[in-house]
Coordinates of C-alpha atoms in Angstrom, one line a residue:
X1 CA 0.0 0.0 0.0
X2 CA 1.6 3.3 -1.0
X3 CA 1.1 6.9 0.9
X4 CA -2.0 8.3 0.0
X5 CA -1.2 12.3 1.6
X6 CA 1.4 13.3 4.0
X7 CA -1.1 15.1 6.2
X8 CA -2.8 11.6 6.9
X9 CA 0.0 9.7 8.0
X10 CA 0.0 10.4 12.2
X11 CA 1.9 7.3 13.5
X12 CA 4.7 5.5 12.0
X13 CA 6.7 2.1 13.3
X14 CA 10.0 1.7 11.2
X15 CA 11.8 -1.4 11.6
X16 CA 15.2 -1.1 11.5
X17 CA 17.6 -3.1 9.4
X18 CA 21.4 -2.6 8.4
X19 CA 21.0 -1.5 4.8
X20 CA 17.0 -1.5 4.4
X21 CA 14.1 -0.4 6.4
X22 CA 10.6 -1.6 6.8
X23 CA 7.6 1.4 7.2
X24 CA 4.7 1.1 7.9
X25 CA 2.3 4.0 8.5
X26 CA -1.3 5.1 10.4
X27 CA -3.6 7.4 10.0
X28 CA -5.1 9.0 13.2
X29 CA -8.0 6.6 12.6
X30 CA -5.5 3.7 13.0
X31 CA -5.9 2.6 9.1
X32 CA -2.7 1.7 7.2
X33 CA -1.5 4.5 4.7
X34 CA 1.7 3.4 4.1
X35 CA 3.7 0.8 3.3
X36 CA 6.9 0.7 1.9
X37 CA 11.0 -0.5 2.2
X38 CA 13.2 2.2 2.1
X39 CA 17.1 2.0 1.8
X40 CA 19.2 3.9 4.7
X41 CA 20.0 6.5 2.5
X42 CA 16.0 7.4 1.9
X43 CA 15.1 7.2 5.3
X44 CA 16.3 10.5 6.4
X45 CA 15.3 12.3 3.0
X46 CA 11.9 11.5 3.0
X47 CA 10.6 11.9 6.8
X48 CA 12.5 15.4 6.4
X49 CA 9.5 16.3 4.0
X50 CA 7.0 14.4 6.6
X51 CA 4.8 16.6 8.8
X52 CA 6.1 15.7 12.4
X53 CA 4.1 12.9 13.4
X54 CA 4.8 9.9 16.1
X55 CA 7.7 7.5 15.0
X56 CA 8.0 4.3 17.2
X57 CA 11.1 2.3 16.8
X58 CA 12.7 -0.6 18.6
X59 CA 15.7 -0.1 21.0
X60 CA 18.8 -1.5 18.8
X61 CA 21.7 -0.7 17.5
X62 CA 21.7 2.4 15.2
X63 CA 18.0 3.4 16.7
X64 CA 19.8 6.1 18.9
X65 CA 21.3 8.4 16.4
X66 CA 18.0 7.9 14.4
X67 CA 16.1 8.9 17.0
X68 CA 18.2 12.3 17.3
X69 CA 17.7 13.0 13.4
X70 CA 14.1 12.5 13.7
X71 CA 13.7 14.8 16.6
X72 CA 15.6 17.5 14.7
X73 CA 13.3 16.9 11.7
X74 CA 10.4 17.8 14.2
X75 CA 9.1 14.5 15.0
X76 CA 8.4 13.0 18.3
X77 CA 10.7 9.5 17.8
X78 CA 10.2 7.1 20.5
X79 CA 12.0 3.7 21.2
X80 CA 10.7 0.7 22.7
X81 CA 12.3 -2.5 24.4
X82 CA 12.0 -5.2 21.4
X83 CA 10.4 -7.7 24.1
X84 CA 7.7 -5.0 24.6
X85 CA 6.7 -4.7 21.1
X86 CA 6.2 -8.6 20.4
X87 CA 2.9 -9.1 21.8
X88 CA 1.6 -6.6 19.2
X89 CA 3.0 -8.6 16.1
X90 CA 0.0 -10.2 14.4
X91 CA 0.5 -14.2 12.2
X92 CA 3.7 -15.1 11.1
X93 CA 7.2 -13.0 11.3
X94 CA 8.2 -11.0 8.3
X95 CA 9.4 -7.2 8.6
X96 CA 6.5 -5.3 7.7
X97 CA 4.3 -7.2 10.2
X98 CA 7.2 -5.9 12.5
X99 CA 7.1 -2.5 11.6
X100 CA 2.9 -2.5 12.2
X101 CA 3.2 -3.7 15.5
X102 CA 5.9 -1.1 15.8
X103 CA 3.1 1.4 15.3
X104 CA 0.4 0.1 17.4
X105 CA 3.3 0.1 20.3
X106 CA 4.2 3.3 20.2
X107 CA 1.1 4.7 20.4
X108 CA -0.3 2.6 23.8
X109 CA -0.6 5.2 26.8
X110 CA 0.9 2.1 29.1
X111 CA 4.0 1.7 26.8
X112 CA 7.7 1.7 28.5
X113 CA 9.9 3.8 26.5
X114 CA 13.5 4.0 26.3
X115 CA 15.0 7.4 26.5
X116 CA 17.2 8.8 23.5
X117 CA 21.0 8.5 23.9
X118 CA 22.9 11.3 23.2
X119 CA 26.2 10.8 21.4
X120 CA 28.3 11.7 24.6
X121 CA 26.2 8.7 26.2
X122 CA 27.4 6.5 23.4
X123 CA 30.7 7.2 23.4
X124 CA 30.7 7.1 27.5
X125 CA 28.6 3.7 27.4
X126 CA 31.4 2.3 24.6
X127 CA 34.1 2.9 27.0
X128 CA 32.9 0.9 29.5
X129 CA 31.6 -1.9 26.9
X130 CA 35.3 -2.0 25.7
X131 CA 36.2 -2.2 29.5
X132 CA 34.2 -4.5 30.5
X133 CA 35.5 -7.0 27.6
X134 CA 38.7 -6.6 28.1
X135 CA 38.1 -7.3 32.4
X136 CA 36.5 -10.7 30.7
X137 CA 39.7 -11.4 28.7
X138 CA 42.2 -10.6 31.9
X139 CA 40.0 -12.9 33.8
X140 CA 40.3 -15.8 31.1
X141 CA 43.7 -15.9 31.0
X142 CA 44.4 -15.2 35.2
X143 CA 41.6 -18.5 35.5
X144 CA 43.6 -20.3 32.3
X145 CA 47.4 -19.8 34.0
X146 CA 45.8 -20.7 37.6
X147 CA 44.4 -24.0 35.5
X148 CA 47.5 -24.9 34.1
X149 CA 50.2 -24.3 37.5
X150 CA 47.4 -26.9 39.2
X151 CA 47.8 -29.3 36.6
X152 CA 51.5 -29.6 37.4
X153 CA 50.9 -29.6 41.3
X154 CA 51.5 -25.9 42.3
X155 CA 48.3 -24.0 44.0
X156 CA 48.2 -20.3 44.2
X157 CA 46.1 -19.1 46.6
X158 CA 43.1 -17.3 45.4
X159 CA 42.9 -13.3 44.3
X160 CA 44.5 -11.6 41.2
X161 CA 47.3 -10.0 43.7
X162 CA 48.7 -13.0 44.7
X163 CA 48.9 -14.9 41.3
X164 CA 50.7 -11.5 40.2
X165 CA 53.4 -11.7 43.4
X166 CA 54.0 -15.6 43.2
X167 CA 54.4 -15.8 39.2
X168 CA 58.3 -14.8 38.4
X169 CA 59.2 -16.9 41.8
X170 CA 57.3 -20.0 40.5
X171 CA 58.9 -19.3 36.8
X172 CA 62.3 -19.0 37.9
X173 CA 62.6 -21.4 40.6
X174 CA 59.8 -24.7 39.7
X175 CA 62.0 -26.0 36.2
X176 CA 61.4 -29.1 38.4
X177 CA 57.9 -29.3 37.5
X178 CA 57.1 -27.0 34.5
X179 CA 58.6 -28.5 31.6
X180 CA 60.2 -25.6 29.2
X181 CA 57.3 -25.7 26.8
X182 CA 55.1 -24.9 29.9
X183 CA 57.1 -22.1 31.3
X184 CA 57.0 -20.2 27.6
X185 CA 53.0 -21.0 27.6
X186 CA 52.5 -19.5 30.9
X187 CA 54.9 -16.1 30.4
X188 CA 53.1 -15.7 27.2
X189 CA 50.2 -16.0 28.9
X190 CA 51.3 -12.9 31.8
X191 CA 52.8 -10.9 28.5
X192 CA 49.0 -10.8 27.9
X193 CA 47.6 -10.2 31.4
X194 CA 50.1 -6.8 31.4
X195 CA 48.8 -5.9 28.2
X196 CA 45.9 -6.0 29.0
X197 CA 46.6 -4.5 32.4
X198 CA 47.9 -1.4 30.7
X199 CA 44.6 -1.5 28.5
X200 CA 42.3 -1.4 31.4
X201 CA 44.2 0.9 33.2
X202 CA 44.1 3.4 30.2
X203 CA 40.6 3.4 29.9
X204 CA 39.5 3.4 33.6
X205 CA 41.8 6.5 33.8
X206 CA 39.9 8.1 30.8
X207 CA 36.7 7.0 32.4
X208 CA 37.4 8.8 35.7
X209 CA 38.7 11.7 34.1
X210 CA 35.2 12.4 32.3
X211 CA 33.6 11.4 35.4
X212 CA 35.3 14.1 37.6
X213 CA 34.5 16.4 34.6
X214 CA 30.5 15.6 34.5
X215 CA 28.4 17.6 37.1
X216 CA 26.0 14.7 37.2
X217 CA 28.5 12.2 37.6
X218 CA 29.9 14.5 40.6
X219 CA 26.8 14.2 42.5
X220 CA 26.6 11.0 42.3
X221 CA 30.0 10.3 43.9
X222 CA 28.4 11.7 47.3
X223 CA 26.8 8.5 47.9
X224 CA 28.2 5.8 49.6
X225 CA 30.3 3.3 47.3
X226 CA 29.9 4.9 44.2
X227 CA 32.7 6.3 42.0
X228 CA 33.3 7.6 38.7
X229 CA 33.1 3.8 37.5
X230 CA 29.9 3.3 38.7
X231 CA 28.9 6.7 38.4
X232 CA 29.3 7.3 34.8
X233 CA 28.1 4.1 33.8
X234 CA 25.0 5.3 35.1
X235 CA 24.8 8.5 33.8
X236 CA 26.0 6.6 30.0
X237 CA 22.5 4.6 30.5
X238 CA 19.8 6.6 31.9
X239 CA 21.1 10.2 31.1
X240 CA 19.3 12.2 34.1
X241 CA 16.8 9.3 35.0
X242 CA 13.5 11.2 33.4
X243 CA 11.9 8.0 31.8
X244 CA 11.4 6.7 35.6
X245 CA 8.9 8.0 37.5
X246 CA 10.6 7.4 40.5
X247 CA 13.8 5.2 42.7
X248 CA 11.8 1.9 42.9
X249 CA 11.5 2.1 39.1
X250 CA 14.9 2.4 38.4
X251 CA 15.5 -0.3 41.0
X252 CA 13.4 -2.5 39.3
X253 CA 14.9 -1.7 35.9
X254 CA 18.0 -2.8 37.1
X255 CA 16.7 -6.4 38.4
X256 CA 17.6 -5.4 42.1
X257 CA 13.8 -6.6 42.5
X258 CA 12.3 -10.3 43.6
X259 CA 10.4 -12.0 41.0
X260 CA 6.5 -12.0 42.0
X261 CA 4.2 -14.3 41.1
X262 CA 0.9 -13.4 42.3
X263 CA -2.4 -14.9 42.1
X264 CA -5.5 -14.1 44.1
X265 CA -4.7 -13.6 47.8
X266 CA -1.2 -15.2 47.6
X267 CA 1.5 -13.3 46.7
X268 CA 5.1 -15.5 46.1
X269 CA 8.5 -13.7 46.2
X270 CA 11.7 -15.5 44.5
X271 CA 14.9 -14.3 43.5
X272 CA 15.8 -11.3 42.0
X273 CA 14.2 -10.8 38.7
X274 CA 17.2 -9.6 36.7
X275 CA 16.0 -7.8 34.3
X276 CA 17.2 -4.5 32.6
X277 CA 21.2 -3.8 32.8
X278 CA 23.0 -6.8 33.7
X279 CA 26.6 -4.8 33.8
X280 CA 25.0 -1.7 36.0
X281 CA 23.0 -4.0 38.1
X282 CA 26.7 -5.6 38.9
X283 CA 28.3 -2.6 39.8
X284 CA 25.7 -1.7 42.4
X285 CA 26.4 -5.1 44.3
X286 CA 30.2 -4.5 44.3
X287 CA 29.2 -0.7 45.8
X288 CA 27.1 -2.6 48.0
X289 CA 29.8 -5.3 49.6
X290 CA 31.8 -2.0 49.6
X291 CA 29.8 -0.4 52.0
X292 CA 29.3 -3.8 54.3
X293 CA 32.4 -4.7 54.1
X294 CA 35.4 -1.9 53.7
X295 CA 33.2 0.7 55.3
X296 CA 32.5 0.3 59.1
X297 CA 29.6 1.3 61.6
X298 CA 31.3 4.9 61.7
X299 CA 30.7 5.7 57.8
X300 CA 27.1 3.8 58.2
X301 CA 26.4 6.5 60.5
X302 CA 28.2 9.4 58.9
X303 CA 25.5 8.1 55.8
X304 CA 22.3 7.2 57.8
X305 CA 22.4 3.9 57.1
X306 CA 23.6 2.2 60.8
X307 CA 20.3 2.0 62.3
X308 CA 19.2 0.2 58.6
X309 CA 21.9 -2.4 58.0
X310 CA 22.1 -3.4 61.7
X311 CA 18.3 -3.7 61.5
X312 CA 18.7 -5.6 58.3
X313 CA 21.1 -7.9 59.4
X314 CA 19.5 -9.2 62.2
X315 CA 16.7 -11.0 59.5
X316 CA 18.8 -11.5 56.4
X317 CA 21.1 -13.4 55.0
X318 CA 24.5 -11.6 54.3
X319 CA 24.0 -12.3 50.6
X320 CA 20.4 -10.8 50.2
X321 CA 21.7 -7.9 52.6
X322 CA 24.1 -6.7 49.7
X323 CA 21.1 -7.4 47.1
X324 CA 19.0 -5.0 49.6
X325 CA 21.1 -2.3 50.3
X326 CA 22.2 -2.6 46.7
X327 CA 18.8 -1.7 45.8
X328 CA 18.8 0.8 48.2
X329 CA 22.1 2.6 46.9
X330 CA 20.3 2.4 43.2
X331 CA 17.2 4.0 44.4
X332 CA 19.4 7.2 46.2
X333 CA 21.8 7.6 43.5
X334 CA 18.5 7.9 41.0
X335 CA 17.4 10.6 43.2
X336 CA 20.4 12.3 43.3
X337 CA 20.8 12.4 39.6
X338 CA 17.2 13.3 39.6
X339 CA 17.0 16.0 41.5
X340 CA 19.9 17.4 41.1
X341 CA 21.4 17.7 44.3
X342 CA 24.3 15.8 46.3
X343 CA 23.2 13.3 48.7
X344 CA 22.8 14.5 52.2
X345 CA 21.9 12.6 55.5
X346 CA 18.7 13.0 56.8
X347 CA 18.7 11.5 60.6
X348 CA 15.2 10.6 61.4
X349 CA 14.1 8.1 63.9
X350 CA 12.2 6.5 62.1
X351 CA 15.0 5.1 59.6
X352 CA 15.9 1.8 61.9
X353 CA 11.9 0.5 61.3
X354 CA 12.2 1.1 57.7
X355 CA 12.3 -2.6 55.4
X356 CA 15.0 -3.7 53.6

């Protein structure tokens, strides 16, 4: 079905591909106007001559800096999870049936929308992706060296400081019991871990340089366990926090949540669900075990949270205590990005009856 007038067309869901895109088009009486494939190169040059009009789109690679053109073009582009858009998909799979329930999405007042990247966000959010691989690698080849020195009968007690201290003493001294081909394996093997050592260490320096240069990120760093890691990883995925209404949103976003499953009068609570950001929702754990562990009753108090973790201890296990107050941390640091204003104790008397 080709366009029958500009003016009609009021919603349109695009589905994205790499070289060609799938649009499909509603009038504000919900009837199909248009229907057509466009090329990348004809996407941009013909919504330009659109009157602005509501573009749905799917949350993937590329949708981001679509998004930003469309907006400049006058038109209010909005992206969606992909698992969000699925129940609207009508029959069997092909790309325009995709792109129509790509329309019928967007335009549900219930929808969950995914806010707009800007291109500092991007670049931000890349450095920690590149990070985060290369910590994966370093971890590979720390668990592959510890693999192969137990093989031949020599244990290295756990953590990546010790296997760094004992290596040159168990190279020079063990030709007992690593063969010569073994010993070249293994320094190969830690001429990689210091490569990558130097990589990480590059980046997390860049990192915490644009950290200490973002106001955002600067708040952010007054609460307790968070730095410029975890603090421009957040800023890199939420921006200020608008598209949640509020903390527990954002907690729940990030998985930090237990799975309910609810019928009638009962009401079950598992695990955590673990949805949303899998690498933030990390990070807010370690800050977590920071704070139980390397910070002591005197900085609870300092931050108002004594009278909460002693009460929460008492009832919980140590594990779903860091899942708790890991929660917690998310749901102040989303008010302090939010707001726009440092974190700041509170004392009330009422904080120790609070739940976890």
């Amino acid at each position: 079905m080709s366009q029958q007038s500009n003016c009609a067309t009021a919603v349109i869901g695009i589905d994205i591909g790499k070289n060609s895109f799938h649009v499909v088009g509603h009038d504000q009486r919900g009837a199909i106007v248009l229907r057509q494939k466009w090329s990348r190169g004809q996407v941009e040059a013909r919504l330009a001559n659109l009157p602005p009009c509501l573009i749905g789109m799917e949350a993937c690679v590329g949708a981001h800096h679509l998004s930003r053109k469309l907006q400049l073009f006058g038109h209010n582009a909005r992206l969606m999870p992909a698992k969000y858009v699925r129940p609207y998909s009508k029959g069997q799979k092909n790309d325009f049936r995709d792109a129509e329930a790509i329309a019928e999405a967007v335009q549900r007042p219930t929808m969950k929308f995914v806010a707009t990247k800007t291109a500092d966000q991007l670049d931000l959010q890349a450095l920690h992706r590149v990070r985060e691989r290369l910590v994966s690698q370093r971890t590979g080849i720390i668990n592959q060296i510890r693999a192969f020195l137990l093989e031949r009968g020599i244990p290295v007690r756990q953590g990546l400081r010790f296997l760094r201290a004992e290596l040159p003493g168990i190279l020079a001294m063990r030709t007992d019991v690593l063969s010569p081909r073994m010993s070249r394996v293994i320094e190969a093997l830690a001429g990689d871990w210091r490569h990558l050592d130097a990589r990480i260490e590059g980046l997390t320096g860049e990192i915490e340089t644009l950290a200490r240069q973002d106001q955002h990120c600067e708040r952010l760093m007054t609460v307790p366990g968070i730095g410029p890691i975890i603090s421009s990883a957040m800023v890199a995925a939420i921006g200020t926090g608008d598209v949640f209404c509020k903390g527990r949103d954002f907690g729940a976003w990030l998985g930090l949540v237990p799975k309910q499953i609810s019928t009638g009068d009962r009401t079950i609570l598992g695990s955590i669900s673990r949805h949303g950001n899998r690498y933030l929702r990390g990070l807010f754990v370690q800050a977590a075990w920071v704070v139980l562990v390397k910070l002591g009753p005197k900085h609870w108090e300092r931050y108002g949270l004594k009278s909460w973790i002693e009460a929460a201890k008492k009832r919980l296990h140590h594990n779903v205590l860091a899942i708790a107050l890991a929660n917690k941390l998310a749901r102040i640091a989303w008010a302090v990005l939010n707001k726009g204003r440092a974190f700041a104790c509170a004392k009330t008397d009422a904080m120790a009856s609070r739940p976890a």
